[in-house]
Every structure is written in C-alpha cells, then in structure tokens.
CSV table of C-alpha atoms in Angstrom, one decimal:
chain,number,residue,atom,x,y,z
A,1,PHE,CA,0.0,0.0,0.0
A,2,LYS,CA,2.8,2.4,0.9
A,3,GLU,CA,4.4,1.9,-2.5
A,4,LEU,CA,1.4,3.0,-4.4
A,5,ARG,CA,1.1,6.5,-5.8
A,6,HIS,CA,-1.5,8.8,-4.1
A,7,GLU,CA,-4.2,8.3,-6.8
A,8,SER,CA,-3.7,4.5,-6.8
A,9,LYS,CA,-4.1,4.5,-3.0
A,10,LEU,CA,-7.4,6.3,-3.3
A,11,CYS,CA,-8.6,3.9,-5.9
A,12,PHE,CA,-7.5,0.9,-3.8
A,13,LEU,CA,-9.3,2.3,-0.7
A,14,TYR,CA,-12.4,3.0,-2.7
A,15,LEU,CA,-12.7,-0.7,-3.4
A,16,SER,CA,-13.8,-1.0,0.3
A,17,ILE,CA,-17.3,0.3,-0.7
A,18,PHE,CA,-18.2,-2.9,-2.5
A,19,PRO,CA,-19.7,-6.0,-0.8
A,20,GLU,CA,-17.8,-9.3,-0.5
A,21,ASP,CA,-17.5,-11.2,-3.7
A,22,TYR,CA,-19.1,-8.3,-5.7
A,23,GLU,CA,-18.4,-8.1,-9.4
A,24,ILE,CA,-17.3,-4.5,-9.9
A,25,ASN,CA,-18.3,-2.9,-13.2
A,26,ALA,CA,-15.2,-1.1,-14.4
A,27,GLU,CA,-17.0,1.7,-16.2
A,28,LYS,CA,-19.1,2.4,-13.1
A,29,MET,CA,-15.9,2.4,-10.9
A,30,ILE,CA,-14.2,4.8,-13.3
A,31,HIS,CA,-17.2,7.3,-13.2
A,32,LEU,CA,-17.3,7.1,-9.4
A,33,LEU,CA,-13.6,7.8,-9.1
A,34,VAL,CA,-13.9,10.8,-11.3
A,35,ALA,CA,-17.0,12.1,-9.5
A,36,GLU,CA,-15.3,11.7,-6.1
A,37,GLY,CA,-12.5,14.0,-7.3
A,38,PHE,CA,-9.8,11.4,-6.9
A,39,ILE,CA,-8.5,11.8,-10.5
A,40,GLN,CA,-6.5,14.9,-11.4
A,41,GLU,CA,-6.8,16.5,-14.8
A,42,ASP,CA,-4.0,15.8,-17.2
A,43,GLU,CA,-3.2,17.6,-20.5
A,44,GLU,CA,-2.4,14.3,-22.3
A,45,MET,CA,-5.2,12.0,-20.9
A,46,MET,CA,-8.9,12.3,-20.1
A,47,MET,CA,-9.7,11.8,-16.4
A,48,GLU,CA,-11.7,8.6,-17.3
A,49,ASP,CA,-8.6,7.2,-19.1
A,50,MET,CA,-6.5,8.1,-16.0
A,51,ALA,CA,-8.9,6.3,-13.8
A,52,ARG,CA,-8.8,3.2,-16.0
A,53,TYR,CA,-5.0,3.4,-15.8
A,54,TYR,CA,-5.0,3.3,-12.0
A,55,ILE,CA,-7.4,0.3,-12.0
A,56,ASP,CA,-5.2,-1.5,-14.5
A,57,GLU,CA,-2.2,-0.8,-12.2
A,58,LEU,CA,-3.9,-2.4,-9.3
A,59,ILE,CA,-4.7,-5.5,-11.4
A,60,ASP,CA,-1.0,-5.6,-12.6
A,61,ARG,CA,0.1,-5.6,-9.0
A,62,SER,CA,-2.3,-8.5,-8.3
A,63,LEU,CA,-4.3,-6.3,-5.8
A,64,VAL,CA,-7.4,-6.7,-7.9
A,65,LYS,CA,-8.5,-9.6,-10.1
A,66,ALA,CA,-9.8,-9.0,-13.6
A,67,GLU,CA,-13.1,-10.8,-13.9
A,68,ARG,CA,-14.3,-10.1,-17.4
A,69,ILE,CA,-12.1,-8.9,-20.3
A,70,GLU,CA,-13.4,-7.9,-23.8
A,71,ARG,CA,-11.0,-7.0,-26.6
A,72,GLY,CA,-8.1,-6.6,-24.1
A,73,LYS,CA,-10.1,-4.2,-21.9
A,74,VAL,CA,-11.1,-5.0,-18.3
A,75,MET,CA,-14.9,-4.8,-18.1
A,76,SER,CA,-15.3,-6.0,-14.5
A,77,CYS,CA,-13.1,-7.0,-11.6
A,78,LYS,CA,-13.2,-8.4,-8.1
A,79,ILE,CA,-11.3,-8.0,-4.9
A,80,HIS,CA,-9.5,-10.9,-3.4
A,81,ASP,CA,-11.2,-11.8,-0.1
A,82,LEU,CA,-8.0,-11.5,2.1
A,83,LEU,CA,-7.2,-8.1,0.5
A,84,ARG,CA,-10.7,-6.9,1.0
A,85,ASP,CA,-10.3,-7.3,4.7
A,86,VAL,CA,-7.0,-5.3,4.5
A,87,ILE,CA,-8.7,-2.6,2.5
A,88,ILE,CA,-11.6,-2.3,4.9
A,89,LYS,CA,-9.3,-2.2,7.9
A,90,LYS,CA,-7.2,0.6,6.3
A,91,ALA,CA,-10.3,2.5,5.2
A,92,LYS,CA,-11.6,2.5,8.8
A,93,GLU,CA,-8.3,3.7,10.2
A,94,LEU,CA,-8.4,6.6,7.8
A,95,ASN,CA,-12.1,7.3,8.3
A,96,PHE,CA,-12.3,6.9,4.6
A,97,VAL,CA,-15.8,5.4,4.5
A,98,ASN,CA,-18.6,4.3,6.9
A,99,ILE,CA,-20.1,1.0,5.8
A,100,TYR,CA,-23.6,0.5,7.1
A,101,ASN,CA,-25.7,-2.6,7.4
A,102,GLU,CA,-28.5,-3.8,9.7
A,103,LYS,CA,-26.1,-5.9,11.8
A,104,HIS,CA,-23.2,-3.5,12.2
A,105,HIS,CA,-22.4,0.1,11.5
A,106,SER,CA,-20.2,2.9,12.9
A,107,SER,CA,-21.6,6.0,14.4
A,108,ALA,CA,-18.5,7.9,13.3
A,109,VAL,CA,-19.1,11.0,11.2
A,110,CYS,CA,-17.7,10.4,7.7
A,111,ARG,CA,-17.9,12.2,4.4
A,112,ARG,CA,-18.6,8.9,2.6
A,113,GLU,CA,-21.2,6.3,3.5
A,114,VAL,CA,-22.2,3.1,1.9
A,115,VAL,CA,-25.2,0.8,2.6
A,116,HIS,CA,-24.8,-2.9,1.7
A,117,HIS,CA,-28.1,-4.3,3.0
A,118,LEU,CA,-31.2,-2.6,4.3
A,119,VAL,CA,-34.7,-4.0,4.9
A,120,ASN,CA,-36.1,-0.8,6.1
A,121,ASP,CA,-34.7,2.7,6.0
A,122,ARG,CA,-36.3,4.0,9.2
A,123,VAL,CA,-33.1,3.7,11.1
A,124,LEU,CA,-31.3,5.8,8.5
A,125,CYS,CA,-34.0,8.4,8.6
A,126,ASP,CA,-34.0,8.6,12.4
A,127,ARG,CA,-30.2,9.2,12.6
A,128,ARG,CA,-28.6,12.6,12.9
A,129,VAL,CA,-28.1,14.0,9.4
A,130,ASN,CA,-24.4,14.5,8.5
A,131,LYS,CA,-24.6,17.6,6.4
A,132,GLN,CA,-20.9,17.4,5.5
A,133,MET,CA,-21.5,14.1,3.7
A,134,ARG,CA,-20.1,14.1,0.1
A,135,SER,CA,-21.0,10.6,-1.0
A,136,PHE,CA,-23.9,8.2,-0.3
A,137,LEU,CA,-24.2,4.9,-2.1
A,138,PHE,CA,-26.5,1.9,-1.9
A,139,ILE,CA,-24.6,-1.1,-3.2
A,140,GLY,CA,-25.8,-4.6,-2.6
A,141,GLU,CA,-29.1,-6.5,-2.2
A,142,ARG,CA,-32.2,-5.2,-3.9
A,143,THR,CA,-34.5,-5.3,-0.8
A,144,GLY,CA,-36.4,-2.9,1.4
A,145,MET,CA,-38.4,0.3,1.2
A,146,VAL,CA,-36.2,3.3,0.9
A,147,GLY,CA,-38.8,6.0,-0.1
A,148,GLY,CA,-38.5,7.8,3.3
A,149,PHE,CA,-34.8,8.2,3.1
A,150,VAL,CA,-34.7,9.2,-0.5
A,151,TYR,CA,-37.3,11.8,-0.1
A,152,THR,CA,-36.2,13.3,3.2
A,153,THR,CA,-32.7,12.7,4.5
A,154,ASN,CA,-31.0,12.6,1.1
A,155,LEU,CA,-32.3,15.9,0.1
A,156,LYS,CA,-30.7,17.6,3.1
A,157,LEU,CA,-27.2,16.6,2.1
A,158,LYS,CA,-26.5,19.7,0.0
A,159,LEU,CA,-22.8,18.9,-0.4
A,160,LEU,CA,-23.3,15.5,-2.0
A,161,ARG,CA,-21.1,14.8,-5.0
A,162,VAL,CA,-22.1,11.1,-5.4
A,163,LEU,CA,-25.6,9.6,-4.9
A,164,ASN,CA,-26.1,6.0,-6.0
A,165,LEU,CA,-29.5,4.4,-5.5
A,166,GLY,CA,-29.0,1.7,-8.2
A,167,GLY,CA,-31.0,-1.5,-7.8
A,168,LEU,CA,-33.4,-0.2,-5.1
A,169,TRP,CA,-37.2,-0.3,-5.3
A,170,ILE,CA,-37.9,3.3,-4.2
A,171,SER,CA,-41.2,3.0,-2.4
A,172,ASN,CA,-43.0,3.3,0.9
A,173,LYS,CA,-45.9,1.2,2.2
A,174,ARG,CA,-48.4,3.0,-0.1
A,175,TYR,CA,-46.7,4.2,-3.1
A,176,ILE,CA,-44.0,3.3,-5.7
A,177,TYR,CA,-42.1,6.4,-6.8
A,178,LYS,CA,-41.7,6.7,-10.6
A,179,SER,CA,-39.8,10.0,-10.5
A,180,LEU,CA,-37.3,11.8,-8.3
A,181,PRO,CA,-38.7,14.9,-6.5
A,182,ASP,CA,-38.1,18.5,-7.8
A,183,VAL,CA,-35.7,19.2,-4.9
A,184,ILE,CA,-33.2,16.9,-6.4
A,185,GLY,CA,-32.2,20.0,-8.3
A,186,ASP,CA,-31.0,21.5,-5.0
A,187,LEU,CA,-28.1,19.1,-4.9
A,188,ILE,CA,-26.0,21.4,-7.0
A,189,HIS,CA,-22.7,19.8,-6.3
A,190,LEU,CA,-23.8,16.4,-7.5
A,191,ARG,CA,-21.4,14.8,-10.0
A,192,TYR,CA,-22.8,11.3,-10.1
A,193,LEU,CA,-26.4,10.2,-9.9
A,194,GLY,CA,-27.1,6.5,-10.1
A,195,ILE,CA,-30.7,5.3,-10.5
A,196,ALA,CA,-30.1,2.2,-12.6
A,197,ASP,CA,-32.5,-0.7,-12.2
A,198,THR,CA,-34.9,1.3,-10.0
A,199,SER,CA,-38.6,2.3,-10.2
A,200,VAL,CA,-37.7,5.7,-11.5
A,201,ILE,CA,-38.7,6.3,-15.1
A,202,SER,CA,-38.8,10.1,-15.3
A,203,LEU,CA,-36.8,13.0,-14.1
A,204,PRO,CA,-38.0,16.4,-13.0
A,205,ALA,CA,-37.1,19.6,-14.9
A,206,SER,CA,-35.0,20.7,-12.0
A,207,ILE,CA,-32.4,18.1,-13.0
A,208,SER,CA,-31.1,20.8,-15.3
A,209,ASN,CA,-29.9,22.7,-12.2
A,210,LEU,CA,-27.2,20.1,-11.7
A,211,ARG,CA,-24.6,21.8,-13.8
A,212,PHE,CA,-21.7,19.8,-12.4
A,213,LEU,CA,-23.4,16.4,-13.1
A,214,GLN,CA,-21.0,14.2,-15.0
A,215,THR,CA,-22.8,10.8,-14.9
A,216,LEU,CA,-26.5,10.0,-14.9
A,217,ASP,CA,-26.8,6.2,-14.8
A,218,ALA,CA,-30.4,5.1,-15.5
A,219,SER,CA,-29.6,1.9,-17.3
A,220,GLY,CA,-32.1,-0.9,-16.9
A,221,ASN,CA,-35.1,1.4,-16.1
A,222,THR,CA,-38.3,0.9,-18.1
C-alpha cells in the first residue's frame, strides 16, 4: 500500500465500498472515481482514461483480479477476499468510508457512507443528518423500502457529489415512486447520480440545475 502513488491508494481504498464477492463494473468504478474528485486533470489524458490506468495498475500488482475482459479491456473486476479485509481495515483507520448494514455500523461522522443491506430505511431516517457528507451509495441487495430516506434525509445533504440508488425499489408502504422529486435540483454539487434498475422512469425539470453532473446512470429502467 505504501508503495502506491497517491491516486492509486485512493482507488485501492475505494474498493472497500463494494460488498464481499461483488463483481465491480469497471466503467461504473471509473465514473465514481472521477466524480469523487480522486482523479487529477491531465493535459495528455482524459480523467476517465487516467482512472482506468489506475485500475489496471492495481490489477497488474495483483491487488485486484480482472473478472471479465473484452478485446483486451477489463470490463469487470473483483477484490481478493483477504485483500478486501485489509482494505476495509485501512479505510476504517483513515475514516475513509462508513459501511452501514443492519447488523453492524459505525456512528462515526464520515464524508462517505455506503449501505450494503437494508430491509427498512427507518433507522437511517432517524439518525442525525451528517450535512458534511459528500457521497452516499446503496450497493448490494435489492430489498427494502427506501422512499422515506430518498425523499427526506438525502435531500438535506446539500454537499453531495455522489448519490447512488442503483438496484433499489424506491417506495414506501403505499406508493412506488416513478420519479425523483423536484428538490433533487438543490443538490447542485452532484457529479454522479445512479438510479439504474430502480422504479424511476422520469426526471423532474430541476435536474437541469445540476450543472456539475458528469454521470447519470439510468440503465435498466423501463
């Protein structure tokens, strides 16, 4: 870890956001790294190409395993189980990310939070809002009702750069949400918005307020 350059260390630590044995889509990882601000601009290479370079470097060092390759390009990858434990430990030491699930979560204030498994979002809604949060990601099982969190707590996080709701059925007990609320346009610092494979099939006009938005992932929505 110490031998890695700064950007490669950030990419390596970022792998801690993914659940155990999770197949990581390389393109999604690249867009997330850019949105997080981990990749510096370069006159000779686009930031997305730089991000791919750092991922390839981790693979070359056997820190990450290439899972699917097409035409010589890594399309997906996985973390070795033992190395994942190391990454998570290091990420906790540096307060890099707070990984939340129903069985265990930290109460520490962190700018980056990830939910791997959630049956009901009431606990998240009831918690004190961390208004300094920069990234909030749902990554994992497609279960639970998250309407309350999406429509209340999320929209108070005005400094968010990354919001990923991919794979979630956005609903409450009475209603399935087909659109994001107008106030999504208040998250003016948002760089990445992931709503792939969700119930959302339309976006409000206020989405045009997100002038820094780099990636809108709505793949799989019908």
